[in-house]
XYZ file of C-alpha atoms in Angstrom:
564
model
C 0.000 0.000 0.000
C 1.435 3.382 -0.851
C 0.183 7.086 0.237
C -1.389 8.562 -2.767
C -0.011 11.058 -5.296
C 3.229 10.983 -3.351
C 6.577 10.972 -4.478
C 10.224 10.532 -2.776
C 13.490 10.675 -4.033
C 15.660 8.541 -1.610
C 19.022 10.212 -2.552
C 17.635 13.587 -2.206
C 17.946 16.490 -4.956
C 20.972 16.590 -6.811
C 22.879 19.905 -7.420
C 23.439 21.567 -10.716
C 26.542 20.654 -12.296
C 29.107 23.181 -11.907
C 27.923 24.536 -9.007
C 25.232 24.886 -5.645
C 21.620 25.501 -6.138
C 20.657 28.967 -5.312
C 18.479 30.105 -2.285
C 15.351 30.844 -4.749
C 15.740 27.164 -5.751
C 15.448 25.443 -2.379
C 12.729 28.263 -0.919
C 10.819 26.985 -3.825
C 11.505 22.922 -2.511
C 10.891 23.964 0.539
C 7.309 25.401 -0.804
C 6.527 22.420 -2.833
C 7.187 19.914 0.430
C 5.146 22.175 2.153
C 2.506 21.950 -0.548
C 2.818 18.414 -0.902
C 2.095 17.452 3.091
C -0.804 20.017 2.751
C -2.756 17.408 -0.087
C -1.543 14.734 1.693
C -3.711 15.979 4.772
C -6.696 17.427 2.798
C -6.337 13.799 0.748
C -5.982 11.600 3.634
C -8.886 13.631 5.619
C -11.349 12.275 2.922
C -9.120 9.037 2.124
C -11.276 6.289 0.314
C -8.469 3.372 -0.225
C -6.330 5.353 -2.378
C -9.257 6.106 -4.906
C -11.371 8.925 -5.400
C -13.071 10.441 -2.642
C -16.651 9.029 -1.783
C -19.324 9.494 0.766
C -20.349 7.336 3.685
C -22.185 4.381 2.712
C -22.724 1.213 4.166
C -23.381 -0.610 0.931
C -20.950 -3.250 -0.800
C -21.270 -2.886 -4.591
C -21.348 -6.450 -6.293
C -17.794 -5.639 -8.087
C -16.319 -4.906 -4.190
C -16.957 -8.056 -2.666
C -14.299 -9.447 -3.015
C -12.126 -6.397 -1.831
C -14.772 -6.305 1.323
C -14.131 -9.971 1.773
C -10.496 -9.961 1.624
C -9.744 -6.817 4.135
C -12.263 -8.143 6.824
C -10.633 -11.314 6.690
C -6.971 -9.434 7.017
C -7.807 -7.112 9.818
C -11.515 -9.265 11.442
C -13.617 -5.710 11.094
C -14.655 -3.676 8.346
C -11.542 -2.220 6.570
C -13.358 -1.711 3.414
C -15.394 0.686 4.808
C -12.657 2.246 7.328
C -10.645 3.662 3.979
C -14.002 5.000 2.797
C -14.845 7.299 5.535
C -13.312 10.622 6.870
C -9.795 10.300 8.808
C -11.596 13.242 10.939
C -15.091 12.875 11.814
C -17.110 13.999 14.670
C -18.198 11.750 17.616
C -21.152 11.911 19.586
C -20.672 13.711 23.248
C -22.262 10.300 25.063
C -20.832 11.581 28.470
C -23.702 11.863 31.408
C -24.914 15.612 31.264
C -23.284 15.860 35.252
C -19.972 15.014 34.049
C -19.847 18.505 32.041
C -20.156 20.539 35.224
C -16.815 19.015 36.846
C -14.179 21.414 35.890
C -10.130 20.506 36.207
C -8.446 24.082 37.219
C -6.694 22.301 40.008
C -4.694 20.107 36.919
C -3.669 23.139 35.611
C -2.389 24.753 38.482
C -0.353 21.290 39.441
C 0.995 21.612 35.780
C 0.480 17.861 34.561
C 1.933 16.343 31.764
C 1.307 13.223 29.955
C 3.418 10.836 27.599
C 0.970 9.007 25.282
C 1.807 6.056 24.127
C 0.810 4.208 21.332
C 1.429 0.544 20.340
C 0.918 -1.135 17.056
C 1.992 -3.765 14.775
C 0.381 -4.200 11.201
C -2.143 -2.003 11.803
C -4.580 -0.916 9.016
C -3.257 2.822 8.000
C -6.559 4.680 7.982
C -7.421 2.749 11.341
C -4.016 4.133 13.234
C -4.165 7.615 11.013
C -7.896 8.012 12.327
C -7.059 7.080 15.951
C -4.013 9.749 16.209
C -6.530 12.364 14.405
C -8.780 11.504 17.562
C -5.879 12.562 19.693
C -5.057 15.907 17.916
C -8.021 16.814 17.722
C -9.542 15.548 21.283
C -6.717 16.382 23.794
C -5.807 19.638 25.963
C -2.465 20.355 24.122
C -2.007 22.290 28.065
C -1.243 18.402 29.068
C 0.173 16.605 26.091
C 3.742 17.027 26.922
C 4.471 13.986 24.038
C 3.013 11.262 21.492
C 5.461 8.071 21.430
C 4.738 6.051 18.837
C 5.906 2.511 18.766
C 5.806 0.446 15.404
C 6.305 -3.007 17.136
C 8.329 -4.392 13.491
C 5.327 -4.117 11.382
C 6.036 -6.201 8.460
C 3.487 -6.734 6.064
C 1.666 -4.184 3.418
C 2.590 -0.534 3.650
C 4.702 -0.827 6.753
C 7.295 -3.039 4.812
C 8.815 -0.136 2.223
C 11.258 2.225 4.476
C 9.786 5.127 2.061
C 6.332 4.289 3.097
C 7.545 4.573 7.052
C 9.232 8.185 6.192
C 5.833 9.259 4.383
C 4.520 8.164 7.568
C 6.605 10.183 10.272
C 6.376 12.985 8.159
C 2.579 13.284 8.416
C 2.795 12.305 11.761
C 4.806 15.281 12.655
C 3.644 18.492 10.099
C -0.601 17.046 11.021
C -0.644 15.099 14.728
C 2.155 16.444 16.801
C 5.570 18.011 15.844
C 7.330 16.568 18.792
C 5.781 12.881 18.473
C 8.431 10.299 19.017
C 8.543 7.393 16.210
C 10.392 4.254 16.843
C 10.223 1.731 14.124
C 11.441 -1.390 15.853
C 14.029 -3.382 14.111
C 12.322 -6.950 15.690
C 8.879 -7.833 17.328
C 8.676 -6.981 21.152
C 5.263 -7.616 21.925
C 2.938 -5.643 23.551
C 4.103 -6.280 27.086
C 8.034 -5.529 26.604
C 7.132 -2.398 24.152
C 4.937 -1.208 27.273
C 8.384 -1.264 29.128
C 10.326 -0.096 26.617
C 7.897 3.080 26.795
C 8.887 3.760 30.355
C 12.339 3.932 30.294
C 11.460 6.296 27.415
C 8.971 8.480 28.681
C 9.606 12.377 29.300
C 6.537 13.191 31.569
C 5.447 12.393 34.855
C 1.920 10.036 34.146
C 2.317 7.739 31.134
C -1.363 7.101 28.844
C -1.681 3.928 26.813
C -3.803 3.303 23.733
C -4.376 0.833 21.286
C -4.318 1.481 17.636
C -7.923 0.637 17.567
C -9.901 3.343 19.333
C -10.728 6.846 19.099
C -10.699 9.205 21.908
C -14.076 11.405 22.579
C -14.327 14.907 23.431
C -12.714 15.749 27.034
C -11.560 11.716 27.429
C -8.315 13.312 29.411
C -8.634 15.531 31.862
C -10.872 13.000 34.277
C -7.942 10.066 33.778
C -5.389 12.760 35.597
C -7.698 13.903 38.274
C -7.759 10.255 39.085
C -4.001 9.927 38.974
C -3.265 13.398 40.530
C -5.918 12.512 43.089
C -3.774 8.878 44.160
C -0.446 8.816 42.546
C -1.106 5.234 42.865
C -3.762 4.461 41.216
C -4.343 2.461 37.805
C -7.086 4.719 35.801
C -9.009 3.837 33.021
C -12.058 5.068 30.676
C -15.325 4.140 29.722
C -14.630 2.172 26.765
C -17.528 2.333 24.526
C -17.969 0.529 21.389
C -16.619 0.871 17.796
C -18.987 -0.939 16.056
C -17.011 -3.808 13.669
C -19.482 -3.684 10.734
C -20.276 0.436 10.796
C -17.275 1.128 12.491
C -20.200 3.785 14.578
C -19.266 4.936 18.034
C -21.946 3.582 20.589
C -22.020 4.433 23.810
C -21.917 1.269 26.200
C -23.758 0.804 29.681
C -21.029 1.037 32.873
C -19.820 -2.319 34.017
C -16.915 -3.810 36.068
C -14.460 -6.432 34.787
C -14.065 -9.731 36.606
C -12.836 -13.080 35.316
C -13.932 -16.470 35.289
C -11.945 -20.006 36.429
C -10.520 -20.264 32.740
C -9.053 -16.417 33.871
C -11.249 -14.724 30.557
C -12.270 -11.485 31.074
C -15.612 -11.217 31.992
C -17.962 -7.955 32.140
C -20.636 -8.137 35.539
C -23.135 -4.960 36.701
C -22.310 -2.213 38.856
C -22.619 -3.234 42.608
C -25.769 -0.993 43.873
C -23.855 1.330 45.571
C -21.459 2.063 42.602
C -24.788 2.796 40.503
C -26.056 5.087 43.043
C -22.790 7.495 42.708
C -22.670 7.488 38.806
C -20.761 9.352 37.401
C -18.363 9.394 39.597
C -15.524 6.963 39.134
C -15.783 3.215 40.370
C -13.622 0.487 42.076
C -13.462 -2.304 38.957
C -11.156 -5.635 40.126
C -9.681 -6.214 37.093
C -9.546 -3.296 34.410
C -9.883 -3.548 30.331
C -6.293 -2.258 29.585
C -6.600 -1.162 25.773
C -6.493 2.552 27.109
C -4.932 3.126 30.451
C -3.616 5.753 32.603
C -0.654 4.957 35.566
C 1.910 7.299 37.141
C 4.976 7.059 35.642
C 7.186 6.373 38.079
C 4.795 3.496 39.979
C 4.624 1.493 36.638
C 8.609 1.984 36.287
C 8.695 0.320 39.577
C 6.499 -2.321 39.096
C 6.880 -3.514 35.538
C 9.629 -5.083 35.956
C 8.156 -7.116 38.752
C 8.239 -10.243 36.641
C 10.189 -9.825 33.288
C 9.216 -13.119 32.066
C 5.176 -12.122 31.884
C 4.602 -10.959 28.601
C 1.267 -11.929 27.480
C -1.621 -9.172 27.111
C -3.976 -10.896 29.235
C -2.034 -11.728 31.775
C -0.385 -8.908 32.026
C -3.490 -7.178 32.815
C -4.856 -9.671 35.384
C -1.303 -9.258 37.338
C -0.966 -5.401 36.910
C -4.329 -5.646 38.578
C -4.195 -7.740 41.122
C -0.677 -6.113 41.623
C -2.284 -2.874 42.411
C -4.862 -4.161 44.259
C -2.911 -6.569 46.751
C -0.771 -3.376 47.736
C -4.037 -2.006 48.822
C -4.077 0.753 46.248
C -7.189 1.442 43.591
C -7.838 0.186 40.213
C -10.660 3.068 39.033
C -12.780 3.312 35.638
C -13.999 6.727 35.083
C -17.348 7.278 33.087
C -16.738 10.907 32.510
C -13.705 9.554 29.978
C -15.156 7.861 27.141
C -13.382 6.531 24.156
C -14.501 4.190 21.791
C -12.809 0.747 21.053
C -13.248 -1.614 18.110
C -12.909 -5.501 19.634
C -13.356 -7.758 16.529
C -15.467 -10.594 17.547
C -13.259 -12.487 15.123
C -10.179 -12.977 16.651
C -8.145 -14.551 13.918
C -7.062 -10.900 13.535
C -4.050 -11.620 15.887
C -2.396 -14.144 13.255
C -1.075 -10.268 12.344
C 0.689 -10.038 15.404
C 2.284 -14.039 15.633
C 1.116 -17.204 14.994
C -2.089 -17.840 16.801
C -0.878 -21.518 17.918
C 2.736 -19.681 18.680
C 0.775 -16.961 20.372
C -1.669 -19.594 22.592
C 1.300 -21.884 23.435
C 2.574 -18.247 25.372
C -0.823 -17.281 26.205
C -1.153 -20.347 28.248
C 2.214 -20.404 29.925
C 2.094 -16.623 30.837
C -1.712 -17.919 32.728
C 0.245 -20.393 34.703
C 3.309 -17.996 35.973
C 0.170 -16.029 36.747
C -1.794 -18.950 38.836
C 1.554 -19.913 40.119
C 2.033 -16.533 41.651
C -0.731 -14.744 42.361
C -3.412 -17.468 42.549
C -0.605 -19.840 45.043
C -3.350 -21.563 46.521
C -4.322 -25.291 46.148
C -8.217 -24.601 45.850
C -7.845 -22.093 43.551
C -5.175 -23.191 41.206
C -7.289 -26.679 41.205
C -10.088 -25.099 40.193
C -8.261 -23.432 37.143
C -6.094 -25.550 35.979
C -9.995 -28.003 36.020
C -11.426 -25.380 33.780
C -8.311 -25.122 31.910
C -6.193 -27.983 31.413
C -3.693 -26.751 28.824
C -2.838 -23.738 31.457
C -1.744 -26.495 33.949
C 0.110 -28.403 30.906
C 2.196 -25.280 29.880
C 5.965 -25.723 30.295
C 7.582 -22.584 32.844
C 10.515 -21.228 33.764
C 11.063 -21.119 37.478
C 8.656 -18.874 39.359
C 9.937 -19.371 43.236
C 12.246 -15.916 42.929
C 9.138 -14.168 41.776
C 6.814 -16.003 44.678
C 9.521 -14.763 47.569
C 9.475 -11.271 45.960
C 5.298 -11.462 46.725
C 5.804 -12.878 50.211
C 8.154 -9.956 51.082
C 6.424 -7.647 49.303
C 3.871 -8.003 51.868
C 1.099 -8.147 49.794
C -2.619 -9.136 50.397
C -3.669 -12.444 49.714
C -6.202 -13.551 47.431
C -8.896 -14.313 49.966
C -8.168 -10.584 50.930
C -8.717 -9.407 47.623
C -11.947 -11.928 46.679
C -13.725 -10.546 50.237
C -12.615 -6.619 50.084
C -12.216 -6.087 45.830
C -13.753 -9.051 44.395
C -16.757 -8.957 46.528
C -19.121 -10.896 44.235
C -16.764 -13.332 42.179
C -17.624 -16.529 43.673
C -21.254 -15.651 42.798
C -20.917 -14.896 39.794
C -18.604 -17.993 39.018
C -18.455 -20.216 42.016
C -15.948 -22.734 42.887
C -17.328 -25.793 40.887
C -16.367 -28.482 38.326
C -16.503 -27.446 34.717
C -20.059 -27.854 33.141
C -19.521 -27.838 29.315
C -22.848 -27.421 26.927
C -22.820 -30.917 25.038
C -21.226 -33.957 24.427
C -21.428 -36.593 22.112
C -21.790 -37.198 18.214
C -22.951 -34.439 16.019
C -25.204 -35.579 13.061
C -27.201 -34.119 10.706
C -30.914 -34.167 11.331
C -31.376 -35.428 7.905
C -28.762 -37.797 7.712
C -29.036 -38.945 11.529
C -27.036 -42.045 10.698
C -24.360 -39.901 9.754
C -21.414 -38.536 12.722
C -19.209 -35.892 12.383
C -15.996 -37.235 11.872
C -12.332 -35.985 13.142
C -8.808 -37.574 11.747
C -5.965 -36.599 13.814
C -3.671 -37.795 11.181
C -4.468 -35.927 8.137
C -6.656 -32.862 10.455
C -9.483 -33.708 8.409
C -13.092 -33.362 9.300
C -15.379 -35.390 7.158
C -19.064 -36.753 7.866
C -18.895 -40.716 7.853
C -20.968 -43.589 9.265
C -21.407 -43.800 12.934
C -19.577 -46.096 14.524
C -19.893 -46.997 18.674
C -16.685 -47.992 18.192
C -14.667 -44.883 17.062
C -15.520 -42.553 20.441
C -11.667 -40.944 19.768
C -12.881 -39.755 15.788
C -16.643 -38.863 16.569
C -16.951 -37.600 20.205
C -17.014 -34.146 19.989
C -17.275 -31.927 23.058
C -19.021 -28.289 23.032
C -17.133 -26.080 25.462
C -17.684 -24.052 28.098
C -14.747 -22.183 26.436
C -16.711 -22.213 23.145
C -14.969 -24.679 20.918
C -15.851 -27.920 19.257
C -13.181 -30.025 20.787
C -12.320 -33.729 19.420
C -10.459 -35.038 22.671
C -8.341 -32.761 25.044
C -6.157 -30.102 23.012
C -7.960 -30.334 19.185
C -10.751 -28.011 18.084
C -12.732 -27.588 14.579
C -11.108 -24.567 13.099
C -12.588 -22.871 9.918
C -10.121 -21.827 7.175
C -10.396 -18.665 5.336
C -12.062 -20.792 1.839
C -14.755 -22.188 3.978
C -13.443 -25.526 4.896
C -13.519 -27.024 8.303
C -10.301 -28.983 9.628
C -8.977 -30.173 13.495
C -6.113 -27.756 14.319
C -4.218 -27.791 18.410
C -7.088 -25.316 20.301
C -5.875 -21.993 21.361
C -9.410 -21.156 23.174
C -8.429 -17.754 21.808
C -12.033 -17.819 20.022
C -11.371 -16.270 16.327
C -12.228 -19.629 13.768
C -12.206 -21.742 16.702
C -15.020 -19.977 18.142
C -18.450 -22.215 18.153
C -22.056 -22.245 19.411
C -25.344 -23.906 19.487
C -27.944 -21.247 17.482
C -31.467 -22.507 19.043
C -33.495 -20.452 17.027
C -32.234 -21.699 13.608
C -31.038 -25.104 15.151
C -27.405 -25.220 13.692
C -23.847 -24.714 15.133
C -22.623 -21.419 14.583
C -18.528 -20.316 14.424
C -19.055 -16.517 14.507
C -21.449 -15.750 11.603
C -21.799 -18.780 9.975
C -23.204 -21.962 10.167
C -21.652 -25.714 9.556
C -23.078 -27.279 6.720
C -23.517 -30.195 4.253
C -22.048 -29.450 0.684
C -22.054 -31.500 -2.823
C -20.871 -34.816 -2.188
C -20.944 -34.643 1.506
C -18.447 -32.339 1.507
C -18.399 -29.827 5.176
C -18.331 -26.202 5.017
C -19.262 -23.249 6.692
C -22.145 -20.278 5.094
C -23.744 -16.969 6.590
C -26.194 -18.104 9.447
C -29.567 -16.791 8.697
C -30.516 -13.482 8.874
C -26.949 -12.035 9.434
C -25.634 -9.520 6.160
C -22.655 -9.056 7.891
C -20.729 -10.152 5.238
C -21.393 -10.930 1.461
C -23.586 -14.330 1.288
C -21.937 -17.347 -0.930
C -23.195 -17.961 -4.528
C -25.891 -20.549 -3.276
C -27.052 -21.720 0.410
C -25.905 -25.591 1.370
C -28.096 -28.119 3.351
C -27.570 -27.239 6.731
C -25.756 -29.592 9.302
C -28.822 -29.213 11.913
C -26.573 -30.888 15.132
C -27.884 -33.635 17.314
C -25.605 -34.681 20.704
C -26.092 -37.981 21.470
């Protein structure tokens, strides 16, 4: 992908021969750069894909389907339409009409600066271009005191020419912020370690985090910093409302806390009754959604380096919370700061980051550092490693220097944090056995003496005659993790072309994701529904009544499930 209607000349401009070009010659250069970053802007600002400019529209002309098709499967949301609308747009003001009366003079007068920080790898251009708009355009320049940007070794598209990158920084600085700090990594950090890298970096005293994929609303700031100036050691974060995946729309979301289950997901639970009662004001959450966060800088230089070896996303937010927490200070979300995030429900979107096999494998042995640490007690790491097998099968590196660190630390316990933080965990997800939602053969309802069939072998998935005597091939097991597991570590995964085969799980969710659809009666991996092809062949096609995404040429024979 290349900026439009731009040219570079890597060597620069060569001089006469004979002689030096004159001043009048490079004013005029000068003039025309000047010029040139000026359409890029105006361009950009109405940027359709590198096309003509178009208005809004929602509608995927036949001749674009494939071109819809192909980005959403790239980047799991709409990228079609996100090079089709405005790089600057206006968002709706969703914040509660009380929060406009609370006025920050006191931030002013304590003169507070902020490093932002944002992270990204592979990132769709219009996507990251559109978020940093958000940020010029959204922010107090009184408290921006920098923008670090950190490409974590992008390496695919646009990100891979060096001239591309230099178009890049150069809008960056003459459009978003002429002091914004650009590090193109030479090799892949990962989220966690580029977090760190950040602090030792940083120039101001509280450090703001952001993924690529959100867009800040109108005053999102200034009620993060009265929470940090207000407890230096706090960990602050907003509202995070929704970026729709299909529309790419801003929609404000309803307030809740975040909480986790036994397989340590992130789960979202209501307000306690008090906490409702005291809207807007911000709210004790036990574990907070870290895609935007706000931490002094100096606290997370101290603590992030509290276990170098934890470098997963997830668990590095469950830790940095129940870090916080077990040193009895706050972890607050703050309603008056809104900014809206796009979560793809597909999230095969990470294959741009690593491998997603490479990327569970670490997923599952950061969870068990995690259990092994913070969670060092028999009933609850039984009860985890139950719901989660493949956390307890993960290989480690020793974790006794890190568990003496927490016993002299002199931090909380978990029982102290589920009865004074975690109030209403256990009833919300008590301490039981697993439950998963079926078990047994899937056949169709029209072909009932037909099974589902799984070779571990070959990894293919084909539908053959039931037979009580192949359990290993035909017993399939819906999760409470949502996948459709044959045996303990291999799940039905659908491939970009349709196709269905057995890959390791990752319980990630992305093609592995899977559910039982009542009303149409079918199993369901995100929008689409397993089926029966010519010649018995498996595949999967848009459940119905979803236009999420362009329908096949013709509609198969269901596969209409039955556990037995």
């Amino acid at each position: 992908m290349h900026l439009p209607h731009m040219q570079w000349k890597p060597s620069g401009i060569m001089e006469k021969p004979g002689g030096r070009c004159s001043p009048k010659f490079w004013k005029l250069v000068i003039l025309l750069a000047v010029l040139m970053l000026w359409a890029l802007h105006h361009q950009l600002s109405n940027w359709n894909g590198m096309v003509e400019p178009q208005h809004h529209s929602q509608k995927v002309a036949v001749h674009e389907i494939a071109a819809f098709t192909k980005r959403w499967l790239e980047f799991g949301y709409n990228a079609w339409l996100a090079e089709r609308i405005p790089l600057r747009r206006e968002l709706p003001d969703v914040r509660d009409e009380r929060c406009l009366n609370i006025t920050y003079e006191s931030l002013i007068q304590a003169q507070h600066s902020v490093s932002i920080v944002v992270i990204f790898r592979n990132e769709q251009l219009a996507m990251l271009l559109r978020m940093l708009h958000s940020l010029q355009d959204r922010t107090n320049p009184y408290f921006l005191g920098e923008i670090m940007l950190i490409n974590d070794h992008s390496d695919i598209g646009f990100w891979t020419e060096e001239l591309s990158r230099q178009a890049f920084d150069a809008y960056v600085e003459r459009y978003i912020h002429v002091l914004a700090n650009i590090f193109h990594m030479e090799e892949q950090m990962g989220l966690v370690r580029a977090r760190r890298f950040a602090a030792n970096q940083a120039q101001c005293n509280t450090l703001v985090f952001l993924d690529a994929h959100v867009e800040v609303n109108v005053g999102w700031l200034e009620p993060l910093l009265a929470g940090i100036m207000q407890d230096p050691f706090a960990l602050v974060g907003p509202q995070l409302d929704l970026l729709d995946e299909l529309t790419l729309d801003y929609v404000r979301t309803v307030e809740r806390r975040g909480l986790f289950d036994w397989t340590l997901r992130r789960r979202e639970v209501p307000l306690l009754w008090q906490q409702l009662q005291e809207l807007p004001r911000p709210f004790a959450t036990p574990v907070l959604h870290t895609p935007v966060f706000a931490i002094d800088t100096a606290w997370f230089s101290s603590i992030i380096h509290f276990d170098m070896d934890l470098n997963s996303p997830a668990a590095f937010e469950l830790a940095l919370s129940f870090l916080n927490w077990r040193m009895e200070n706050r972890v607050l979300q703050v309603p008056c700061s809104r900014v809206g995030h796009l979560q793809p429900s597909d999230l095969s979107y990470m294959q741009r980051y690593s491998n997603l096999n490479q990327f569970a494998e670490h997923h599952f042995s950061n969870y068990k550092r995690l259990v092994e640490t913070w969670l060092n007690v028999p009933k609850y790491k039984s009860v985890v490693y139950q719901h989660h097998p493949q956390i307890q099968q993960a290989h480690i590196s020793n974790v006794s220097e890190v568990q003496d660190m927490i016993e002299e630390t002199k931090f909380r316990s978990f029982d102290w944090y589920l009865k004074h933080v975690a109030t209403d965990l256990l009833q919300h997800f008590p301490l039981q056995p697993r439950v998963d939602f079926a078990n047994g053969t899937v056949r169709p309802v029209q072909l009932s003496s037909h099974c589902l069939t799984g070779d571990f072998a070959t990894r293919l998935i084909t539908l053959e005659p039931c037979e009580p005597f192949r359990p290993a091939a035909q017993n399939w097991t819906l999760t409470y993790m949502n996948d459709l597991r044959l045996g303990d570590n291999f799940c039905v995964e659908v491939q970009p072309n349709g196709m269905m085969v057995l890959n390791p799980c990752h319980t990630l969710g992305g093609r592995q994701s899977w559910h039982y659809d009542v009303h149409n009666n079918c199993l369901v991996s995100n929008i689409h529904c397993m089926e029966i092809g010519a010649q018995m062949q498996l595949l999967i096609a848009v459940e119905k009544g979803e236009q999420q995404l362009p329908p096949p040429p013709q509609q198969q024979q269901q596969l209409l499930p039955t556990f037995r």
